[in-house]
Each structure stands twice: as structure tokens, then as C-alpha cells.
XYZ file of C-alpha atoms in Angstrom:
442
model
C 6.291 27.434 -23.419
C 3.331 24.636 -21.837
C 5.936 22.153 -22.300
C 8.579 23.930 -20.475
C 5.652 25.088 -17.743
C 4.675 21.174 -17.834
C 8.329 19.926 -17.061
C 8.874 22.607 -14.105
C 5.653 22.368 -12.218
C 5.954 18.235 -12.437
C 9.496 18.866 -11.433
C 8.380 20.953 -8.453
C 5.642 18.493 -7.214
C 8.368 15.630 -7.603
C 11.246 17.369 -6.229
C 9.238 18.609 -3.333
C 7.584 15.015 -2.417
C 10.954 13.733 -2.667
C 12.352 16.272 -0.553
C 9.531 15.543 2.631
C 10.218 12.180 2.224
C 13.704 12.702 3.107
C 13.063 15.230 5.850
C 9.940 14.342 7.878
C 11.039 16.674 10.378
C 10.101 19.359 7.751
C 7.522 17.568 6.081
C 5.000 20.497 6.249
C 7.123 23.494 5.699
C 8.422 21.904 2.685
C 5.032 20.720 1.013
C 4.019 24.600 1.793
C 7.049 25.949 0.345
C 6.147 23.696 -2.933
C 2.608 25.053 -3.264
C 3.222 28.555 -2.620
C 6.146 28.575 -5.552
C 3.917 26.451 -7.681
C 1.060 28.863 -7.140
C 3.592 31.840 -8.167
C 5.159 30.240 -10.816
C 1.449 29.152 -12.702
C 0.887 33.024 -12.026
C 3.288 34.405 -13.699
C 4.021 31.842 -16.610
C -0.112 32.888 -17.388
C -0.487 29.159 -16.937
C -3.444 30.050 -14.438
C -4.216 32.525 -11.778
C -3.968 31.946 -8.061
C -7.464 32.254 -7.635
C -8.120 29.477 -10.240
C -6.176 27.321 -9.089
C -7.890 27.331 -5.064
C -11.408 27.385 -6.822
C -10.499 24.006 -8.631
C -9.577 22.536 -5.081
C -11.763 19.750 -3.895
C -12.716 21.152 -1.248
C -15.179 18.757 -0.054
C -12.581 16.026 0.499
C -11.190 18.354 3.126
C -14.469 18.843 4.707
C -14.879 14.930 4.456
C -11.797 13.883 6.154
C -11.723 16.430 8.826
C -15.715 15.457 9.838
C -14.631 11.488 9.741
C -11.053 12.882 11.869
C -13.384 14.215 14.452
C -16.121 10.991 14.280
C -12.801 8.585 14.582
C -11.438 11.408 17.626
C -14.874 10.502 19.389
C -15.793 7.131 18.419
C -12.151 5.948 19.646
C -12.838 7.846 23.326
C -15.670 5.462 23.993
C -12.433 2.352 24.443
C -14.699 0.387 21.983
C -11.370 -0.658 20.046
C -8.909 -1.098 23.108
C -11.955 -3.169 24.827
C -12.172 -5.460 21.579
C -8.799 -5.895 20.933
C -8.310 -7.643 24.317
C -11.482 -9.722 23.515
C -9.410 -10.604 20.101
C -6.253 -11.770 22.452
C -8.989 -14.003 24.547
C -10.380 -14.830 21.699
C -6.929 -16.633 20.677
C -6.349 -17.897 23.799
C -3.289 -16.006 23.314
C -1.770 -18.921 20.921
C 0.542 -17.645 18.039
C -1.618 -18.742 15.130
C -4.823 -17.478 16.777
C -3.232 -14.050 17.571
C -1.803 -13.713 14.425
C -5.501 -14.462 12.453
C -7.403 -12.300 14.804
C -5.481 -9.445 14.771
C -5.444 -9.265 10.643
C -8.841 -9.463 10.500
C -9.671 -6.721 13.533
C -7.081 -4.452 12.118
C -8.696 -4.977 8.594
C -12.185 -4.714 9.994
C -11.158 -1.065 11.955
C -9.754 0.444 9.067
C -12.780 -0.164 7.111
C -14.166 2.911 9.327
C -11.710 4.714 11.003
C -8.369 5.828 9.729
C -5.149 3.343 9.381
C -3.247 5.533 12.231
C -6.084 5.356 14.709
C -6.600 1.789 14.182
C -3.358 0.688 14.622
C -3.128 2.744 18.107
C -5.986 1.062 19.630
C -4.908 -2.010 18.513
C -1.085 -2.553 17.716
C -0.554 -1.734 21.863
C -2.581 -5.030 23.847
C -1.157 -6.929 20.916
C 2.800 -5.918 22.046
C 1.690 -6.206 25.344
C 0.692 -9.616 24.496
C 4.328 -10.436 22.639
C 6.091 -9.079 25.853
C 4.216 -11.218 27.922
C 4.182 -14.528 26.132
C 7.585 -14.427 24.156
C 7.895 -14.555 20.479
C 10.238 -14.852 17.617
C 12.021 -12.185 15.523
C 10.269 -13.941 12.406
C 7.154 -14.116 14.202
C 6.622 -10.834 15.011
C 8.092 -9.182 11.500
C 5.055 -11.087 9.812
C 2.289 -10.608 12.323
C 2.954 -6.825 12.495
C 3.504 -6.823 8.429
C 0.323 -8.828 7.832
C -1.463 -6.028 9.706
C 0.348 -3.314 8.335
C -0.774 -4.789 4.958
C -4.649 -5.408 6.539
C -4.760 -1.857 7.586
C -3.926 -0.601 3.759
C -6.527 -3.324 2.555
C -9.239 -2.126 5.050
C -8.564 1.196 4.253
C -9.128 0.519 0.524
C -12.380 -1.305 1.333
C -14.498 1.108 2.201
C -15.085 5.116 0.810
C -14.488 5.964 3.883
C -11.320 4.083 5.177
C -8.649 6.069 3.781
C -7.637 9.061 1.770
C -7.628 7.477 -2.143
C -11.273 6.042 -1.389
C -12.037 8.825 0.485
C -10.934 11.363 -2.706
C -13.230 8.584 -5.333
C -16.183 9.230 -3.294
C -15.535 13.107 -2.710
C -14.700 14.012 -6.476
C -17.796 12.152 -7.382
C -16.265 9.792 -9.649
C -18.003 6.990 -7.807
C -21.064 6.696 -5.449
C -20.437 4.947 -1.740
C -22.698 1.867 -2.976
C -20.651 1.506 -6.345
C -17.437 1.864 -4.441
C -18.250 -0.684 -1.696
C -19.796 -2.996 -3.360
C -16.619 -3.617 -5.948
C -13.608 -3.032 -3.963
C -15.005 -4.955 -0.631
C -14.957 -8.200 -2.180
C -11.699 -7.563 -3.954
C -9.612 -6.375 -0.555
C -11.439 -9.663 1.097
C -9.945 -12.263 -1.359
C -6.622 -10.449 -1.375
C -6.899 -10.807 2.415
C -7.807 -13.974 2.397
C -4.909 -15.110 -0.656
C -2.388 -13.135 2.212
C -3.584 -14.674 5.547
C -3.329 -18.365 3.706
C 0.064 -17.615 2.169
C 1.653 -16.066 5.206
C 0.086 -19.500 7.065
C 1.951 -21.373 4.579
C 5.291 -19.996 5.919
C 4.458 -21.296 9.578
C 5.977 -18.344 11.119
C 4.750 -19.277 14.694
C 6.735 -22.602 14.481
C 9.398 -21.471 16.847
C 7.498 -19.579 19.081
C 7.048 -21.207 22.276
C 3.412 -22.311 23.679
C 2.680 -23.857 26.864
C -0.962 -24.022 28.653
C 0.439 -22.195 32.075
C 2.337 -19.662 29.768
C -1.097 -18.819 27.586
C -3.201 -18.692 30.999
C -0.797 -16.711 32.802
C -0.550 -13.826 29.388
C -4.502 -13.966 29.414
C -4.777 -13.157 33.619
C -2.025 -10.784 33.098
C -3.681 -8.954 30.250
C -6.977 -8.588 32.207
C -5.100 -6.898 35.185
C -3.771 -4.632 32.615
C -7.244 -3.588 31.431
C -9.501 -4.339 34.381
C -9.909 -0.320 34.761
C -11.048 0.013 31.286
C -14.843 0.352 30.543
C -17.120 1.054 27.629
C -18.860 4.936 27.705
C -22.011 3.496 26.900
C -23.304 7.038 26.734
C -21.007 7.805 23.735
C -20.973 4.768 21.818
C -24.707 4.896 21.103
C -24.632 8.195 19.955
C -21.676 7.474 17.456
C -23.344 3.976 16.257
C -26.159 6.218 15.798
C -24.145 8.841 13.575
C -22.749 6.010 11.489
C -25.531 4.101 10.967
C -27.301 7.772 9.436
C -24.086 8.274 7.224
C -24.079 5.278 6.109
C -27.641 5.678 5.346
C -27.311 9.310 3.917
C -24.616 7.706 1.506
C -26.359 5.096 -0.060
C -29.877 6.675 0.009
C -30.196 10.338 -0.585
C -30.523 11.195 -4.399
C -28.451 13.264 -6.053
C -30.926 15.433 -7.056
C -31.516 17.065 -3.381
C -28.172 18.609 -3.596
C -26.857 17.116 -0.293
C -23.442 15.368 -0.963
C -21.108 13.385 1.123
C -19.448 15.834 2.140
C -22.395 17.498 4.162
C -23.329 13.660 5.491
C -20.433 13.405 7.081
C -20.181 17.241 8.410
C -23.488 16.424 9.842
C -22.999 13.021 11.026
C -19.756 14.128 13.158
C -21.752 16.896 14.486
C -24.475 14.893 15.571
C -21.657 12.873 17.837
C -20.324 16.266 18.849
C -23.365 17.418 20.115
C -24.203 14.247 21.990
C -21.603 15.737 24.703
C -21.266 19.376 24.129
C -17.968 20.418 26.891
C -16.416 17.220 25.405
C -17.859 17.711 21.515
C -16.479 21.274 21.771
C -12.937 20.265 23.229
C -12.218 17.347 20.372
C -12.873 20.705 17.709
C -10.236 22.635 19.115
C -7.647 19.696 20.167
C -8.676 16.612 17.667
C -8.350 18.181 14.239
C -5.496 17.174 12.487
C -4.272 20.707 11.415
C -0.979 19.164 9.564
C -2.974 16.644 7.864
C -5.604 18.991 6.372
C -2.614 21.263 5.574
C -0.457 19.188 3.759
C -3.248 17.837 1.796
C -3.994 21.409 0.702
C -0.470 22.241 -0.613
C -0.452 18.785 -2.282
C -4.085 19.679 -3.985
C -2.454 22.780 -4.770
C 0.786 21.782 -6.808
C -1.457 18.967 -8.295
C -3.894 21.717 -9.466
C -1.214 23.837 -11.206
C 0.334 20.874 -13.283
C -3.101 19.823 -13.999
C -3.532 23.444 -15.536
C -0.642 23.375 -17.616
C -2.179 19.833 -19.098
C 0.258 17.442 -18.309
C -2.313 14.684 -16.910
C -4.221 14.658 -20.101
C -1.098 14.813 -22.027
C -0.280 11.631 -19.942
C -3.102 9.866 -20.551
C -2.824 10.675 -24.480
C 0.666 9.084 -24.180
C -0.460 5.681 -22.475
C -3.289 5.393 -25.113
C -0.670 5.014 -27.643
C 1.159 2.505 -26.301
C 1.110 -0.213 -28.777
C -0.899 -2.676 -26.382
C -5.021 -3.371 -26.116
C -6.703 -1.304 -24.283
C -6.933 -3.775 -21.165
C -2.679 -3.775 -21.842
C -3.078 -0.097 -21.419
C -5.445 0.201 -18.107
C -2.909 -2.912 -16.665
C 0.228 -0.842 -17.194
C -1.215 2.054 -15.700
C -1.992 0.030 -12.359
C 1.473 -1.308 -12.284
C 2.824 1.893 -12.817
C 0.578 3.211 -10.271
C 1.258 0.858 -7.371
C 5.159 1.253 -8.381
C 4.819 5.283 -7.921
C 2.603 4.519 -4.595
C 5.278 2.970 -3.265
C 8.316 5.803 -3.803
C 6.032 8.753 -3.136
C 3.096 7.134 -1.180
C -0.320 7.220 -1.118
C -1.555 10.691 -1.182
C 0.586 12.060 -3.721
C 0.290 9.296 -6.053
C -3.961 9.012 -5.947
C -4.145 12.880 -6.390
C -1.940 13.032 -9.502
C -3.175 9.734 -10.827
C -6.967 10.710 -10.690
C -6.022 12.912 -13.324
C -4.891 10.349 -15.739
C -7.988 8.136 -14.594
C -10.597 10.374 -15.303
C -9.742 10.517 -18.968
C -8.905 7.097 -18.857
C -12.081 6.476 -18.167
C -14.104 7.835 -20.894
C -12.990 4.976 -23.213
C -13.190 2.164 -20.666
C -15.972 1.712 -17.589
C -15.187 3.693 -14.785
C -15.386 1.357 -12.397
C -12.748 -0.947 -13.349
C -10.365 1.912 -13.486
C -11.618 3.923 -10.352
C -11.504 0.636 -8.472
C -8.393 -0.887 -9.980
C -6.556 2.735 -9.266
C -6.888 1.955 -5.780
C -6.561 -1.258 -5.146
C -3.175 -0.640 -7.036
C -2.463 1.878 -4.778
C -3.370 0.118 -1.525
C -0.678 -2.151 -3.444
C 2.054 0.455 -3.325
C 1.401 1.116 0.149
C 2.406 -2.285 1.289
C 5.279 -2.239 -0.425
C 7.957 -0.208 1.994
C 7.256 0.320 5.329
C 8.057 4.172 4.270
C 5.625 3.906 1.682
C 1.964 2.683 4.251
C 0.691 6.230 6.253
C 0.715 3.683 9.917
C 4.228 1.967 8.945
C 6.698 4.494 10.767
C 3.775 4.585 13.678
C 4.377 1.367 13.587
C 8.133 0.952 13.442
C 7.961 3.793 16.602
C 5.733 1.737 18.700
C 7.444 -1.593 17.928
C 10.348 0.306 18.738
C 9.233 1.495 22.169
C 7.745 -1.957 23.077
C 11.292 -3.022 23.343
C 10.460 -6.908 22.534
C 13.048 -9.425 23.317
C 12.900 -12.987 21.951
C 12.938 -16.235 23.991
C 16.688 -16.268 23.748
C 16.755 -12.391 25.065
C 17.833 -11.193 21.626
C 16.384 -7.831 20.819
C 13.470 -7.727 18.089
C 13.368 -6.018 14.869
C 10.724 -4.667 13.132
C 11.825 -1.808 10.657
C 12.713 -0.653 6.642
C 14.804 -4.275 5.935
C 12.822 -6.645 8.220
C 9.181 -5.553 6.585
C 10.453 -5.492 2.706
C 9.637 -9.352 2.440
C 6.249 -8.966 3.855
C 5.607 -6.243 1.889
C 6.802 -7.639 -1.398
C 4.105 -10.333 -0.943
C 1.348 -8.215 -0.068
C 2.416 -6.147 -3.234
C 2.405 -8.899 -5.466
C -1.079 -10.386 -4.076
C -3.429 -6.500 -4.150
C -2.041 -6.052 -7.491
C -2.572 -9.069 -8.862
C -6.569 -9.100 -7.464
C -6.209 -5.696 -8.742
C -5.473 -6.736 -12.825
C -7.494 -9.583 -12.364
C -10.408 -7.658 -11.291
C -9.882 -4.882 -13.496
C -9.799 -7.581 -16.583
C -12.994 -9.318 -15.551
C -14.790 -6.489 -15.061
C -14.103 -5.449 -18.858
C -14.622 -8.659 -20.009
């Protein structure tokens, strides 16, 4: 009877990811749908009751990403990231090469702190204002926007507190910030660096047209565009403030006082939000991301209810005897993680996978499976455009730009134009992600 309650709940967590994926329009009724028949079904199969199954929720992830939701809601209001994005484009002088550095290493350096969504809408807008002003290339502009699709998933991976699988490490407690950054920073930097070179290699800018006049006239045009933008002085140093004590509360406080991340970043986004109370006040009630916090919670829930019936351990059992080493073993589970990642995306895939990991890692060190997990499934992100949280933001505001080449031949940017890019940004994170994984058991 397990194995039959094993193969229906896994069926109903793959059928139902499946199922949003197709449907997007009825992405959260459908995830919602899953959980509550998954929660029935453990119920009355006796696999486990409805009230186990919310008490093994992690709840402190929630309470994580909705505090750094409403620090990223504030932080973003001060035009910080608008305001540095056009100092990028200056920066560059507005020349192909230049623009196409710059923004791969802003986008990467934003999603290191705020979410991949937010920083591609304070950023991905000058820089199509920039392409509509200057004229590009269809190749051009499929890798530039690729390379920072694939920079947002690496920044994201960077940091604990970038994006949801790093954000899940840090809240489950399988790794401390300070372990966290201090192997997968250096990791998503070389892989950035391996991606920026190759993509050079390519020479997509060669047939984009530059001209002094042109580059001067896209650089006085762009400062028109933002001359009414200014920096709230009087919120930014209340949110650098708020960061810097995270950050601080992260790395410093021991464990034995009881105060996890979860309450560091609760009180580090209310210190923001009390900074300006009419304004702190209106981001609670209009900048949570109800759907977000909801869909998580009916994926933690149908996660929880196969975990119950013992199919991740059973899992893990399984890819112990495979016939390979045990580095063969940790390496097939990364490919096979960054392949998954990129049919059912990120979310799903690090909230199943954990599972497996944590088992995992009671024969090997934690960190190079921890940190390997999600590098491999930053990997899987950059596969499809489908696959990467920002790519069908993305694809929409590429979409709206409307960008016409120098010939006046409409520009592309969607599912078949991104594949290449995102084949070689596969390739690259999970190659740095094996290699690391192998030195560090080495």
C-alpha cells in the first residue's frame, strides 16, 4: 500500500506541475487544487494527517521571502536601480560590447540582493530603451538579453538571499549564510566569467552599427528620458541601514540565542517599514506577493505528503546503488537535477530535491551537495526561457519594446531564439557545478 501511496502522490505533484506549466492562466488554482487533494488523499490512505503535514511546513522560508519581498518593494522605490542602470548605459558610452558587459554584471550584481523579477524591471527597461534608440541586431539582442537572463539565475544562486533554492538552504538550516556565500559566490563568478568570455568569443555586436554622433545622440536622449528621476535619499539610508544589520545578524548571531534568519529578516524589513510609516504601512497591504507565498505553500504541501509516504529517502536509497563511486553518484544527481530544473523549474525541483540531498548528505560533506544542488539548479533555469522565474517577464517586455533592427525587421526574443543561449549557460553552471562539487570532496 506505501508503494501505491508513493506512485499517486508523486503522480499528483508531477501531474499538477505539469498541468500549471501548461496553463499559467490557472497557475494558482491548479497548484491549490493539487495540495488540497494531496492533503485528502495522505488523510485517508493513513499516510499522515492534515495537521502533520502543515506542522512539517517550513514555515520560516515563507516568513523569509515575504520580509526580503517587502525590503526589495522598498529598497526598489528609492530609483537606486533605475538611477544606476542609466549610469551602466553611460558607463558604456552606449557601445555594443560595453552595454552588453555592463549590463551582465549589474543584472548579476542586483540579483545577488533582490529578487530575479525585480531586478530585471529596473533594469531590462533603460537597456531597451537604449536598443530602440541606437539600433541593434536580431543576434545582438537574443544574446545580450540571454546573457542576463542567465546572470540573473547566477546572481540569484550567489547569495542566500537572491532567490528561492538559496533562500530554502539557508531557511531549512542546512547551511549557515557565511557557509553558503562563501562557496557558491566564487563558483557563480567563474561561471560568469567562463559565459561573458565565451559569448565575447561569438562577436555578437559585429553587425551592429556604431557611430560617435549615433552613441552621443542615445546618451543625450537617455538623460532627457530620466532627467525627472532622483534618488529618495531619505529611504535609501534607512534600507542600506537594514541590510547592512541583516547581513550582520546572519553572519554573527549564534545559534544558541535562538534568533534565526527568519526573524533577521522579519526585523530587518520592518526596520525599513518603519523608516516611513503611511508609506511602510501601504507596501504591507499592496507589495506582498499573495500568489507567490501561496503557490509556494501548496507546493510545500504536496512535497510534504510524498515526503511522508517515503519516497525521497527511497530515492536516495536507489541512487546509492547505482553501480558508480560515490562522487559518480552525487554527479548524476546534479545532472539529473539541473535536467528536472529545467522541465518543471526552479521551485518545484529544489523543494523535492532537498529531500534526496539531505540524506545524501550524511555520507558525503554537505556542502558540496547543498552547494552543487543549486548551482545545478541555477543550471536548469537557464536552460528554457520557460524554465528561469524572469524569462516570460522578459519575453513580455521584449515583446512590448517592439525593437526593430537597422534594416526595420522586427526583433525576436522568445522560446526558439533563447534555447542557444541557454544551452551554453547550461553546459557552463553545471560544469562549475561537478567540478566544484569534485574538488570539494577531493
Amino acid at each position: 500500500m506505501m508503494m501505491n501511496a508513493q506512485v499517486g502522490f508523486a503522480l499528483t505533484l508531477v501531474i499538477t506541475l505539469v498541468a500549471q506549466a501548461l496553463l499559467p492562466s490557472h497557475r494558482l488554482l491548479i497548484v491549490l487544487t493539487g495540495a488540497a487533494l494531496s492533503c485528502a488523499g495522505a488523510a485517508l490512505a493513513g499516510v499522515a494527517s492534515v495537521a502533520a503535514v502543515f506542522a512539517g511546513l517550513p514555515w520560516n522560508v515563507l516568513l523569509i521571502l515575504v520580509a526580503l519581498g517587502l525590503f526589495t518593494h522598498r529598497l526598489a522605490d528609492t530609483q537606486v536601480f533605475g538611477l544606476a542602470s542609466v549610469a551602466l548605459v553611460r558607463l558604456a558610452r552606449a557601445h555594443p560590447v560595453g552595454l552588453l558587459v555592463l549590463s551582465t554584471l549589474g543584472t548579476y550584481a542586483v540579483s545577488s540582493v533582490v529578487n530575479n523579477l525585480t531586478a530585471l524591471l529596473v533594469i531590462l527597461p533603460v537597456l531597451l530603451t537604449v536598443f530602440a534608440l541606437a539600433g541593434v541586431s536580431q543576434r545582438f539582442v537574443v544574446w545580450s538579453l540571454g546573457l542576463m537572463l542567465v546572470a540573473c539565475n547566477l546572481g540569484g544562486a550567489a547569495t542566500p538571499i537572491g532567490d528561492f533554492p538559496a533562500v530554502l538552504l539557508l531557511g531549512s538550516g542546512a547551511m549557515s549564510f557565511e557557509a553558503y556565500l562563501r562557496a557558491a559566490m566564487p563558483a557563480t563568478l567563474l561561471a560568469l566569467a567562463l559565459l561573458i568570455g565565451l559569448v565575447l568569443a561569438l562577436r555578437p555586436a559585429q553587425d551592429v552599427p556604431v557611430t560617435p554622433l549615433g552613441r552621443r545622440l542615445t546618451l543625450a536622449t537617455l538623460g532627457q528620458l530620466y532627467r525627472g528621476v532622483h534618488l529618495d535619499w531619505r529611504l535609501l539610508a534607512p534600507c542600506l541601514g537594514a541590510l547592512a544589520f541583516m547581513v550582520a545578524g546572519w553572519l554573527l548571531l549564534p545559534p544558541a540565542w535562538g534568533i534565526g534568519p527568519e526573524m533577521v529578516a522579519w526585523m530587518g524589513a520592518g526596520l525599513v517599514l518603519l523608516a516611513q510609516p503611511t508609506h511602510g504601512e501601504a507596501a504591507l497591504k499592496r507589495a506582498v506577493d499573495v500568489e507567490a507565498v501561496l503557490f509556494l505553500l501548496a507546493l510545500f504541501l504536496m512535497v510534504g505528503v510524498v515526503r511522508e509516504t517515503g519516497l525521497f529517502g527511497d530515492l536516495a536509497a536507489l541512487l546509492q546503488s547505482v553501480p558508480l563511486t560515490p562522487e559518480g553518484q552525487l554527479v548524476l544527481f546534479l545532472v539529473v537535477a539541473a535536467v528536472l530544473t529545467g522541465l518543471f523549474s526552479a521551485g518545484p525541483s529544489m523543494a523535492a530535491l532537498l529531500e534526496v540531498a539531505d540524506v545524501l548528505s550524511q555520507q558525503m560533506p554537505g556542502d558540496a551537495v547543498y552547494v552543487g544542488l543549486a548551482l545545478a539548479v541555477c543550471a536548469g533555469s537557464s536552460l528554457f526561457l520557460t524554465a528561469a522565474t524572469a524569462g516570460p517577464l522578459m519575453q513580455s517586455l521584449a515583446e512590448r519594446a517592439a525593437l526593430r533592427d537597422v534594416h526595420g525587421r522586427p526583433v525576436q526574443f522568445g522560446f526558439r531564439e533563447y534555447l542557444g543561449v541557454g544551452l551554453l549557460g547550461f553546459t557552463v553552471i553545471l560544469a562549475v557545478a561537478i567540478g566544484r562539487t569534485l574538488w570539494v570532496i577531493r
